[in-house]
Amino acid sequence: METPLIGHRCGRAYGPDSSRQALRAALAGGPLGGVETDVVLTRDGVLACLHDPYLPLATTLIGWAHERSAAELFAGRLLDREGRASVEHPLLLDEMLDLVPPALTVQVDVKAHADAALARRTVNALAAVLARRPDAGRVEVLSFHAAAVEQAVSHGLAGRLIIWADYAPAALALWAADLGLRGVCVEHFLLGEPLVAALRDAGLSVTTGTINDAALAERALAHAPDAITTDRPHELAAELVERRLLAA
């Protein structure tokens, strides 16, 4: 089975992070395994597709997402890769889900800066959005916050912890399996047999990212990840086909 490529931040190589421009280009560029976006919670409980809860890092706004109303946030503009204001405004999560064809996986990465309670509230808002949508089953809830994935499982949603350390693989696998997570997203530089084996032996799915170079992808593919997240899915796919690591 071929490893699907997931468009990171809706395919951020094609436009501002998690923007309509990036998403439309990612969807139009050829076959795609799915898309990933980060979400933050506004003061009035709306989910916006932004990587950074601290707004100056990604938008023309100041302050924190949870301090702003949805109307204030969506009036701001997204910054491009050079930090310049673009013509793009932040996406509402519901709008993003409407734009993505129903056959594609959607990974939603819950962001809340050093605030587990806010992470839980963000997941509660996400669960409310998904409860009224027929395509909820294709959504995975990702987070670096254990509190967020725990909350996702409590709502019956598919949860996946993101890790940047390979400390105590057996303990991690036991915790994740006992919690009922779907799997773990391992940063690609940590992929190795002890960690991958521990997770797989516990019945967990293993994904990885963010990989934009074919040489790095080749090393990751040796561990047969269930998906690879990339900013440039179509270019990476073409390079992997050239290396005969993906079918044309």
PDB file of C-alpha atoms in Angstrom:
ATOM      1  CA  MET A   1       0.000   0.000   0.000  1.00  0.00           C
ATOM      2  CA  GLU A   2       1.366   3.420  -0.963  1.00  0.00           C
ATOM      3  CA  THR A   3       2.040   5.950   1.769  1.00  0.00           C
ATOM      4  CA  PRO A   4      -0.372   8.887   1.365  1.00  0.00           C
ATOM      5  CA  LEU A   5       1.000  12.428   1.339  1.00  0.00           C
ATOM      6  CA  ILE A   6      -0.871  14.944   3.507  1.00  0.00           C
ATOM      7  CA  GLY A   7      -0.770  18.660   2.676  1.00  0.00           C
ATOM      8  CA  HIS A   8       0.711  20.338   5.779  1.00  0.00           C
ATOM      9  CA  ARG A   9      -1.050  23.593   6.710  1.00  0.00           C
ATOM     10  CA  CYS A  10      -3.229  22.993   3.644  1.00  0.00           C
ATOM     11  CA  GLY A  11      -0.113  22.861   1.443  1.00  0.00           C
ATOM     12  CA  ARG A  12       1.793  25.884   2.706  1.00  0.00           C
ATOM     13  CA  ALA A  13       4.199  25.832  -0.244  1.00  0.00           C
ATOM     14  CA  TYR A  14       1.324  27.147  -2.372  1.00  0.00           C
ATOM     15  CA  GLY A  15       0.181  30.108  -0.279  1.00  0.00           C
ATOM     16  CA  PRO A  16      -0.041  31.483   3.258  1.00  0.00           C
ATOM     17  CA  ASP A  17      -0.415  28.836   5.951  1.00  0.00           C
ATOM     18  CA  SER A  18      -3.870  27.196   5.963  1.00  0.00           C
ATOM     19  CA  SER A  19      -5.208  29.706   3.456  1.00  0.00           C
ATOM     20  CA  ARG A  20      -7.803  29.297   0.734  1.00  0.00           C
ATOM     21  CA  GLN A  21      -5.050  29.926  -1.811  1.00  0.00           C
ATOM     22  CA  ALA A  22      -2.851  27.126  -0.458  1.00  0.00           C
ATOM     23  CA  LEU A  23      -5.743  24.704  -0.081  1.00  0.00           C
ATOM     24  CA  ARG A  24      -7.149  25.271  -3.554  1.00  0.00           C
ATOM     25  CA  ALA A  25      -3.720  24.822  -5.146  1.00  0.00           C
ATOM     26  CA  ALA A  26      -3.071  21.661  -3.142  1.00  0.00           C
ATOM     27  CA  LEU A  27      -6.415  20.202  -4.181  1.00  0.00           C
ATOM     28  CA  ALA A  28      -5.975  21.186  -7.829  1.00  0.00           C
ATOM     29  CA  GLY A  29      -2.410  19.933  -8.199  1.00  0.00           C
ATOM     30  CA  GLY A  30      -3.103  16.217  -8.444  1.00  0.00           C
ATOM     31  CA  PRO A  31      -3.773  13.206  -6.211  1.00  0.00           C
ATOM     32  CA  LEU A  32      -3.574  13.934  -2.495  1.00  0.00           C
ATOM     33  CA  GLY A  33      -3.960  11.745   0.574  1.00  0.00           C
ATOM     34  CA  GLY A  34      -5.433  14.483   2.714  1.00  0.00           C
ATOM     35  CA  VAL A  35      -4.852  17.889   4.247  1.00  0.00           C
ATOM     36  CA  GLU A  36      -3.740  19.110   7.650  1.00  0.00           C
ATOM     37  CA  THR A  37      -4.532  22.382   9.364  1.00  0.00           C
ATOM     38  CA  ASP A  38      -4.022  23.864  12.802  1.00  0.00           C
ATOM     39  CA  VAL A  39      -6.947  25.370  14.689  1.00  0.00           C
ATOM     40  CA  VAL A  40      -7.244  27.968  17.427  1.00  0.00           C
ATOM     41  CA  LEU A  41     -10.276  29.011  19.447  1.00  0.00           C
ATOM     42  CA  THR A  42     -11.647  32.562  19.396  1.00  0.00           C
ATOM     43  CA  ARG A  43     -13.108  34.392  22.391  1.00  0.00           C
ATOM     44  CA  ASP A  44     -16.634  33.533  21.236  1.00  0.00           C
ATOM     45  CA  GLY A  45     -15.949  29.855  20.645  1.00  0.00           C
ATOM     46  CA  VAL A  46     -15.278  29.764  16.888  1.00  0.00           C
ATOM     47  CA  LEU A  47     -12.480  27.686  15.347  1.00  0.00           C
ATOM     48  CA  ALA A  48     -10.066  29.408  12.973  1.00  0.00           C
ATOM     49  CA  CYS A  49      -7.432  27.675  10.843  1.00  0.00           C
ATOM     50  CA  LEU A  50      -4.261  29.256  12.232  1.00  0.00           C
ATOM     51  CA  HIS A  51      -0.951  27.712  13.262  1.00  0.00           C
ATOM     52  CA  ASP A  52      -0.149  30.250  15.962  1.00  0.00           C
ATOM     53  CA  PRO A  53      -2.463  31.284  18.807  1.00  0.00           C
ATOM     54  CA  TYR A  54      -0.280  34.403  19.144  1.00  0.00           C
ATOM     55  CA  LEU A  55      -1.688  36.376  16.254  1.00  0.00           C
ATOM     56  CA  PRO A  56       1.304  38.558  15.190  1.00  0.00           C
ATOM     57  CA  LEU A  57       3.167  35.411  14.119  1.00  0.00           C
ATOM     58  CA  ALA A  58       0.685  34.588  11.358  1.00  0.00           C
ATOM     59  CA  THR A  59      -1.633  37.568  10.843  1.00  0.00           C
ATOM     60  CA  THR A  60      -1.808  41.356  10.755  1.00  0.00           C
ATOM     61  CA  LEU A  61      -3.512  41.292  14.174  1.00  0.00           C
ATOM     62  CA  ILE A  62      -2.134  41.694  17.693  1.00  0.00           C
ATOM     63  CA  GLY A  63      -2.847  39.722  20.846  1.00  0.00           C
ATOM     64  CA  TRP A  64      -4.026  36.148  21.232  1.00  0.00           C
ATOM     65  CA  ALA A  65      -6.699  34.295  19.287  1.00  0.00           C
ATOM     66  CA  HIS A  66      -8.707  33.468  22.417  1.00  0.00           C
ATOM     67  CA  GLU A  67      -8.854  37.198  23.257  1.00  0.00           C
ATOM     68  CA  ARG A  68     -10.403  38.113  19.881  1.00  0.00           C
ATOM     69  CA  SER A  69     -13.911  37.596  18.558  1.00  0.00           C
ATOM     70  CA  ALA A  70     -14.353  35.619  15.377  1.00  0.00           C
ATOM     71  CA  ALA A  71     -15.359  38.791  13.529  1.00  0.00           C
ATOM     72  CA  GLU A  72     -12.169  40.558  14.628  1.00  0.00           C
ATOM     73  CA  LEU A  73     -10.006  37.593  13.718  1.00  0.00           C
ATOM     74  CA  PHE A  74     -11.502  37.015  10.289  1.00  0.00           C
ATOM     75  CA  ALA A  75     -11.075  40.719   9.470  1.00  0.00           C
ATOM     76  CA  GLY A  76      -7.315  40.268   9.800  1.00  0.00           C
ATOM     77  CA  ARG A  77      -5.056  39.149   6.963  1.00  0.00           C
ATOM     78  CA  LEU A  78      -2.676  36.215   6.836  1.00  0.00           C
ATOM     79  CA  LEU A  79       1.053  36.776   6.491  1.00  0.00           C
ATOM     80  CA  ASP A  80       2.970  35.136   3.654  1.00  0.00           C
ATOM     81  CA  ARG A  81       6.221  33.190   4.065  1.00  0.00           C
ATOM     82  CA  GLU A  82       8.211  36.454   4.069  1.00  0.00           C
ATOM     83  CA  GLY A  83       6.042  37.954   6.810  1.00  0.00           C
ATOM     84  CA  ARG A  84       4.180  40.328   4.480  1.00  0.00           C
ATOM     85  CA  ALA A  85       0.429  40.868   4.644  1.00  0.00           C
ATOM     86  CA  SER A  86      -1.356  38.838   1.979  1.00  0.00           C
ATOM     87  CA  VAL A  87      -4.847  39.299   0.556  1.00  0.00           C
ATOM     88  CA  GLU A  88      -5.941  36.126   2.365  1.00  0.00           C
ATOM     89  CA  HIS A  89      -8.098  36.176   5.502  1.00  0.00           C
ATOM     90  CA  PRO A  90      -8.137  33.328   8.039  1.00  0.00           C
ATOM     91  CA  LEU A  91     -10.301  30.331   7.184  1.00  0.00           C
ATOM     92  CA  LEU A  92     -13.160  29.156   9.350  1.00  0.00           C
ATOM     93  CA  LEU A  93     -12.770  25.435  10.056  1.00  0.00           C
ATOM     94  CA  ASP A  94     -16.250  24.701   8.726  1.00  0.00           C
ATOM     95  CA  GLU A  95     -15.357  26.439   5.460  1.00  0.00           C
ATOM     96  CA  MET A  96     -12.137  24.469   5.176  1.00  0.00           C
ATOM     97  CA  LEU A  97     -13.998  21.185   5.668  1.00  0.00           C
ATOM     98  CA  ASP A  98     -16.504  22.213   2.994  1.00  0.00           C
ATOM     99  CA  LEU A  99     -13.686  22.844   0.507  1.00  0.00           C
ATOM    100  CA  VAL A 100     -11.966  19.476   0.986  1.00  0.00           C
ATOM    101  CA  PRO A 101     -13.477  16.604  -1.041  1.00  0.00           C
ATOM    102  CA  PRO A 102     -15.166  14.030   1.212  1.00  0.00           C
ATOM    103  CA  ALA A 103     -12.811  11.192   0.258  1.00  0.00           C
ATOM    104  CA  LEU A 104      -9.770  12.966   1.741  1.00  0.00           C
ATOM    105  CA  THR A 105      -8.512  12.676   5.311  1.00  0.00           C
ATOM    106  CA  VAL A 106      -8.462  15.921   7.298  1.00  0.00           C
ATOM    107  CA  GLN A 107      -6.033  16.246  10.194  1.00  0.00           C
ATOM    108  CA  VAL A 108      -6.870  19.020  12.667  1.00  0.00           C
ATOM    109  CA  ASP A 109      -3.980  20.018  14.926  1.00  0.00           C
ATOM    110  CA  VAL A 110      -5.213  21.687  18.117  1.00  0.00           C
ATOM    111  CA  LYS A 111      -3.057  24.634  19.185  1.00  0.00           C
ATOM    112  CA  ALA A 112      -3.143  26.349  22.601  1.00  0.00           C
ATOM    113  CA  HIS A 113       0.026  27.967  23.904  1.00  0.00           C
ATOM    114  CA  ALA A 114       0.985  26.325  27.243  1.00  0.00           C
ATOM    115  CA  ASP A 115      -2.685  26.078  28.263  1.00  0.00           C
ATOM    116  CA  ALA A 116      -4.155  22.594  28.697  1.00  0.00           C
ATOM    117  CA  ALA A 117      -7.572  23.945  29.677  1.00  0.00           C
ATOM    118  CA  LEU A 118      -7.743  26.006  26.471  1.00  0.00           C
ATOM    119  CA  ALA A 119      -6.670  22.939  24.492  1.00  0.00           C
ATOM    120  CA  ARG A 120      -9.591  20.990  25.987  1.00  0.00           C
ATOM    121  CA  ARG A 121     -12.040  23.795  25.214  1.00  0.00           C
ATOM    122  CA  THR A 122     -10.742  23.894  21.659  1.00  0.00           C
ATOM    123  CA  VAL A 123     -11.432  20.169  21.281  1.00  0.00           C
ATOM    124  CA  ASN A 124     -14.908  20.645  22.763  1.00  0.00           C
ATOM    125  CA  ALA A 125     -15.619  23.268  20.102  1.00  0.00           C
ATOM    126  CA  LEU A 126     -14.243  20.949  17.419  1.00  0.00           C
ATOM    127  CA  ALA A 127     -16.458  18.106  18.630  1.00  0.00           C
ATOM    128  CA  ALA A 128     -19.480  20.418  18.407  1.00  0.00           C
ATOM    129  CA  VAL A 129     -18.586  21.332  14.812  1.00  0.00           C
ATOM    130  CA  LEU A 130     -18.126  17.696  13.821  1.00  0.00           C
ATOM    131  CA  ALA A 131     -21.337  16.578  15.542  1.00  0.00           C
ATOM    132  CA  ARG A 132     -23.368  18.457  12.942  1.00  0.00           C
ATOM    133  CA  ARG A 133     -21.337  17.304   9.938  1.00  0.00           C
ATOM    134  CA  PRO A 134     -21.780  14.070   7.954  1.00  0.00           C
ATOM    135  CA  ASP A 135     -18.032  13.863   7.225  1.00  0.00           C
ATOM    136  CA  ALA A 136     -16.823  13.759  10.838  1.00  0.00           C
ATOM    137  CA  GLY A 137     -15.396  10.262  10.422  1.00  0.00           C
ATOM    138  CA  ARG A 138     -12.593  11.439   8.135  1.00  0.00           C
ATOM    139  CA  VAL A 139     -11.221  13.884  10.716  1.00  0.00           C
ATOM    140  CA  GLU A 140      -8.266  13.089  12.974  1.00  0.00           C
ATOM    141  CA  VAL A 141      -7.550  15.289  15.983  1.00  0.00           C
ATOM    142  CA  LEU A 142      -3.803  15.897  16.344  1.00  0.00           C
ATOM    143  CA  SER A 143      -1.989  17.761  19.066  1.00  0.00           C
ATOM    144  CA  PHE A 144       1.241  18.103  20.992  1.00  0.00           C
ATOM    145  CA  HIS A 145      -1.048  18.488  24.033  1.00  0.00           C
ATOM    146  CA  ALA A 146      -1.890  15.200  25.757  1.00  0.00           C
ATOM    147  CA  ALA A 147      -4.923  16.982  27.214  1.00  0.00           C
ATOM    148  CA  ALA A 148      -6.250  17.668  23.715  1.00  0.00           C
ATOM    149  CA  VAL A 149      -6.036  14.101  22.450  1.00  0.00           C
ATOM    150  CA  GLU A 150      -7.471  12.802  25.723  1.00  0.00           C
ATOM    151  CA  GLN A 151     -10.410  15.169  25.262  1.00  0.00           C
ATOM    152  CA  ALA A 152     -10.815  14.058  21.653  1.00  0.00           C
ATOM    153  CA  VAL A 153     -11.101  10.420  22.689  1.00  0.00           C
ATOM    154  CA  SER A 154     -13.677  11.366  25.339  1.00  0.00           C
ATOM    155  CA  HIS A 155     -15.822  12.744  22.489  1.00  0.00           C
ATOM    156  CA  GLY A 156     -15.364   9.581  20.427  1.00  0.00           C
ATOM    157  CA  LEU A 157     -13.030  11.296  17.955  1.00  0.00           C
ATOM    158  CA  ALA A 158      -9.882   9.804  16.432  1.00  0.00           C
ATOM    159  CA  GLY A 159      -6.886  11.165  18.337  1.00  0.00           C
ATOM    160  CA  ARG A 160      -3.210  11.252  17.387  1.00  0.00           C
ATOM    161  CA  LEU A 161      -0.452  12.597  19.643  1.00  0.00           C
ATOM    162  CA  ILE A 162       2.459  14.442  17.994  1.00  0.00           C
ATOM    163  CA  ILE A 163       5.856  13.781  19.559  1.00  0.00           C
ATOM    164  CA  TRP A 164       9.272  15.437  19.330  1.00  0.00           C
ATOM    165  CA  ALA A 165      11.057  13.014  21.674  1.00  0.00           C
ATOM    166  CA  ASP A 166      11.485   9.249  21.745  1.00  0.00           C
ATOM    167  CA  TYR A 167      11.680   8.877  25.510  1.00  0.00           C
ATOM    168  CA  ALA A 168      10.381   5.531  26.882  1.00  0.00           C
ATOM    169  CA  PRO A 169       8.734   4.117  23.734  1.00  0.00           C
ATOM    170  CA  ALA A 170       7.103   1.207  25.578  1.00  0.00           C
ATOM    171  CA  ALA A 171       5.535   3.524  28.158  1.00  0.00           C
ATOM    172  CA  LEU A 172       4.328   5.884  25.430  1.00  0.00           C
ATOM    173  CA  ALA A 173       2.807   3.018  23.452  1.00  0.00           C
ATOM    174  CA  LEU A 174       1.050   1.607  26.528  1.00  0.00           C
ATOM    175  CA  TRP A 175      -0.370   5.010  27.467  1.00  0.00           C
ATOM    176  CA  ALA A 176      -1.568   5.755  23.923  1.00  0.00           C
ATOM    177  CA  ALA A 177      -3.140   2.324  23.469  1.00  0.00           C
ATOM    178  CA  ASP A 178      -4.844   2.390  26.880  1.00  0.00           C
ATOM    179  CA  LEU A 179      -6.230   5.841  26.103  1.00  0.00           C
ATOM    180  CA  GLY A 180      -7.618   4.620  22.792  1.00  0.00           C
ATOM    181  CA  LEU A 181      -5.645   6.849  20.451  1.00  0.00           C
ATOM    182  CA  ARG A 182      -5.615   6.012  16.767  1.00  0.00           C
ATOM    183  CA  GLY A 183      -1.894   6.580  16.664  1.00  0.00           C
ATOM    184  CA  VAL A 184       1.128   8.813  17.040  1.00  0.00           C
ATOM    185  CA  CYS A 185       2.683  11.307  14.631  1.00  0.00           C
ATOM    186  CA  VAL A 186       6.455  11.019  15.053  1.00  0.00           C
ATOM    187  CA  GLU A 187       8.733  13.804  13.849  1.00  0.00           C
ATOM    188  CA  HIS A 188      10.709  12.268  10.988  1.00  0.00           C
ATOM    189  CA  PHE A 189      14.142  12.626  12.580  1.00  0.00           C
ATOM    190  CA  LEU A 190      13.006  10.293  15.393  1.00  0.00           C
ATOM    191  CA  LEU A 191      11.760   7.438  13.215  1.00  0.00           C
ATOM    192  CA  GLY A 192      13.670   4.328  14.202  1.00  0.00           C
ATOM    193  CA  GLU A 193      12.982   0.661  14.744  1.00  0.00           C
ATOM    194  CA  PRO A 194      12.609   0.650  18.574  1.00  0.00           C
ATOM    195  CA  LEU A 195      10.044   3.467  18.608  1.00  0.00           C
ATOM    196  CA  VAL A 196       8.120   2.351  15.524  1.00  0.00           C
ATOM    197  CA  ALA A 197       8.057  -1.274  16.689  1.00  0.00           C
ATOM    198  CA  ALA A 198       6.780  -0.336  20.151  1.00  0.00           C
ATOM    199  CA  LEU A 199       3.961   1.737  18.697  1.00  0.00           C
ATOM    200  CA  ARG A 200       2.979  -0.834  16.083  1.00  0.00           C
ATOM    201  CA  ASP A 201       3.115  -3.710  18.577  1.00  0.00           C
ATOM    202  CA  ALA A 202       0.558  -1.769  20.622  1.00  0.00           C
ATOM    203  CA  GLY A 203      -1.738  -1.574  17.599  1.00  0.00           C
ATOM    204  CA  LEU A 204      -1.092   2.107  16.933  1.00  0.00           C
ATOM    205  CA  SER A 205      -0.841   3.877  13.595  1.00  0.00           C
ATOM    206  CA  VAL A 206       2.435   5.707  12.917  1.00  0.00           C
ATOM    207  CA  THR A 207       2.583   8.825  10.750  1.00  0.00           C
ATOM    208  CA  THR A 208       5.382  11.343  10.274  1.00  0.00           C
ATOM    209  CA  GLY A 209       6.239  14.818   9.009  1.00  0.00           C
ATOM    210  CA  THR A 210       6.933  17.465   8.048  1.00  0.00           C
ATOM    211  CA  ILE A 211       9.069  16.250   5.130  1.00  0.00           C
ATOM    212  CA  ASN A 212       9.766  18.335   2.027  1.00  0.00           C
ATOM    213  CA  ASP A 213      12.879  16.623   0.672  1.00  0.00           C
ATOM    214  CA  ALA A 214      12.871  13.303  -1.184  1.00  0.00           C
ATOM    215  CA  ALA A 215      16.057  12.115   0.527  1.00  0.00           C
ATOM    216  CA  LEU A 216      14.428  12.551   3.933  1.00  0.00           C
ATOM    217  CA  ALA A 217      11.228  10.952   2.684  1.00  0.00           C
ATOM    218  CA  GLU A 218      13.192   7.940   1.452  1.00  0.00           C
ATOM    219  CA  ARG A 219      14.556   7.349   4.940  1.00  0.00           C
ATOM    220  CA  ALA A 220      11.099   7.731   6.463  1.00  0.00           C
ATOM    221  CA  LEU A 221       9.532   5.358   3.944  1.00  0.00           C
ATOM    222  CA  ALA A 222      11.873   2.608   5.135  1.00  0.00           C
ATOM    223  CA  HIS A 223       9.643   2.475   8.228  1.00  0.00           C
ATOM    224  CA  ALA A 224       6.408   2.323   6.180  1.00  0.00           C
ATOM    225  CA  PRO A 225       4.591   5.218   7.878  1.00  0.00           C
ATOM    226  CA  ASP A 226       0.834   5.360   7.435  1.00  0.00           C
ATOM    227  CA  ALA A 227       1.119   8.922   6.095  1.00  0.00           C
ATOM    228  CA  ILE A 228       3.709  11.641   5.503  1.00  0.00           C
ATOM    229  CA  THR A 229       2.891  15.291   6.038  1.00  0.00           C
ATOM    230  CA  THR A 230       4.518  17.728   3.602  1.00  0.00           C
ATOM    231  CA  ASP A 231       4.268  21.390   2.611  1.00  0.00           C
ATOM    232  CA  ARG A 232       4.683  20.464  -1.077  1.00  0.00           C
ATOM    233  CA  PRO A 233       2.807  17.213  -1.692  1.00  0.00           C
ATOM    234  CA  HIS A 234       2.774  17.275  -5.491  1.00  0.00           C
ATOM    235  CA  GLU A 235       6.437  18.133  -5.971  1.00  0.00           C
ATOM    236  CA  LEU A 236       7.478  15.582  -3.347  1.00  0.00           C
ATOM    237  CA  ALA A 237       5.301  12.927  -4.982  1.00  0.00           C
ATOM    238  CA  ALA A 238       6.950  13.590  -8.354  1.00  0.00           C
ATOM    239  CA  GLU A 239      10.417  13.309  -6.823  1.00  0.00           C
ATOM    240  CA  LEU A 240       9.499  10.028  -5.104  1.00  0.00           C
ATOM    241  CA  VAL A 241       8.120   8.644  -8.370  1.00  0.00           C
ATOM    242  CA  GLU A 242      11.430   9.541 -10.036  1.00  0.00           C
ATOM    243  CA  ARG A 243      13.242   7.592  -7.304  1.00  0.00           C
ATOM    244  CA  ARG A 244      10.771   4.707  -7.780  1.00  0.00           C
ATOM    245  CA  LEU A 245       9.555   5.050  -4.210  1.00  0.00           C
ATOM    246  CA  LEU A 246       5.988   5.826  -5.301  1.00  0.00           C
ATOM    247  CA  ALA A 247       4.050   4.468  -8.250  1.00  0.00           C
ATOM    248  CA  ALA A 248       3.501   6.889 -11.125  1.00  0.00           C
TER     249      ALA A 248
END
